[in-house]
Amino acid sequence: MSLFIGQKKIPKPSPQRDNLQEAIWLHNGYVPKVEEHMKVALVTGAYMMLATTSMVGMGDSLTTQTFDWVTNEPLIVRATSVICRLMDDMAGHEFEQERGHLATAVECYVNEYGVTKQEAFDEFNKQVANAWKDINGECLNSNAVPMAVLERVVDLAKVVNLLYKDKDWYTHSATKLKDFIATVPIDPIPI
């Protein structure tokens, strides 16, 4: 599977292949190792795709080099993907298990290391904190792409932080998320 930009063919991860892998795991009741789970879940979570599509409409800031940069999965994009995946899994794993979903990173970690859910959360919170450090470092030190491009990637992580910090507000959007959205101004604020 690839993406065509002008005359350039850009290979991309295969969400279809990885979704099939997740379906096989679910059907077989298989709980993968954390590393195996994350390799697949970082693709099926579609965060890389969101980082790429968030750049649509950027005009002259969006160059072939920018697409090359984002499709090579730079550290800031990978760190954002890790934040998104782990925060989503921590916030929603109980509800997903009640509904018969496949194992999240939480179940994978508990199963692989024989620890409690809280110990898994502690480890994932450390990984999320380290991913934020990677993001901050990339924002301070990267000159590969314009800051406006980096901001798009960072904004994705900030939205996920809002959606999954305390609870899975994305899945249960009729509650607190509805209030968050209502606070967004409908009309531009004059400056």
GROMACS .gro file of N, CA and C in nm, residues 12 73 93 102 141 165 169 187:
model
   24
   12LYS      N    1   0.364   0.335   0.310
   12LYS     CA    2   0.312   0.365   0.443
   12LYS      C    3   0.276   0.236   0.514
   73GLU      N    4   0.860   0.856   1.000
   73GLU     CA    5   0.826   0.841   1.142
   73GLU      C    6   0.934   0.898   1.234
   93HIS      N    7  -0.941   0.060   2.886
   93HIS     CA    8  -0.922  -0.086   2.881
   93HIS      C    9  -1.033  -0.163   2.952
  102LEU      N   10  -1.010  -0.688   2.198
  102LEU     CA   11  -0.882  -0.755   2.216
  102LEU      C   12  -0.806  -0.690   2.331
  141ASN      N   13   1.493   2.136   1.930
  141ASN     CA   14   1.615   2.108   1.855
  141ASN      C   15   1.596   2.078   1.707
  165LYS      N   16  -0.706   1.173   2.970
  165LYS     CA   17  -0.630   1.194   3.094
  165LYS      C   18  -0.695   1.126   3.215
  169TRP      N   19  -1.300   0.994   2.751
  169TRP     CA   20  -1.404   1.090   2.715
  169TRP      C   21  -1.439   1.081   2.567
  187ASP      N   22  -1.791   3.170   1.696
  187ASP     CA   23  -1.749   3.283   1.614
  187ASP      C   24  -1.609   3.325   1.656
   0.00000   0.00000   0.00000
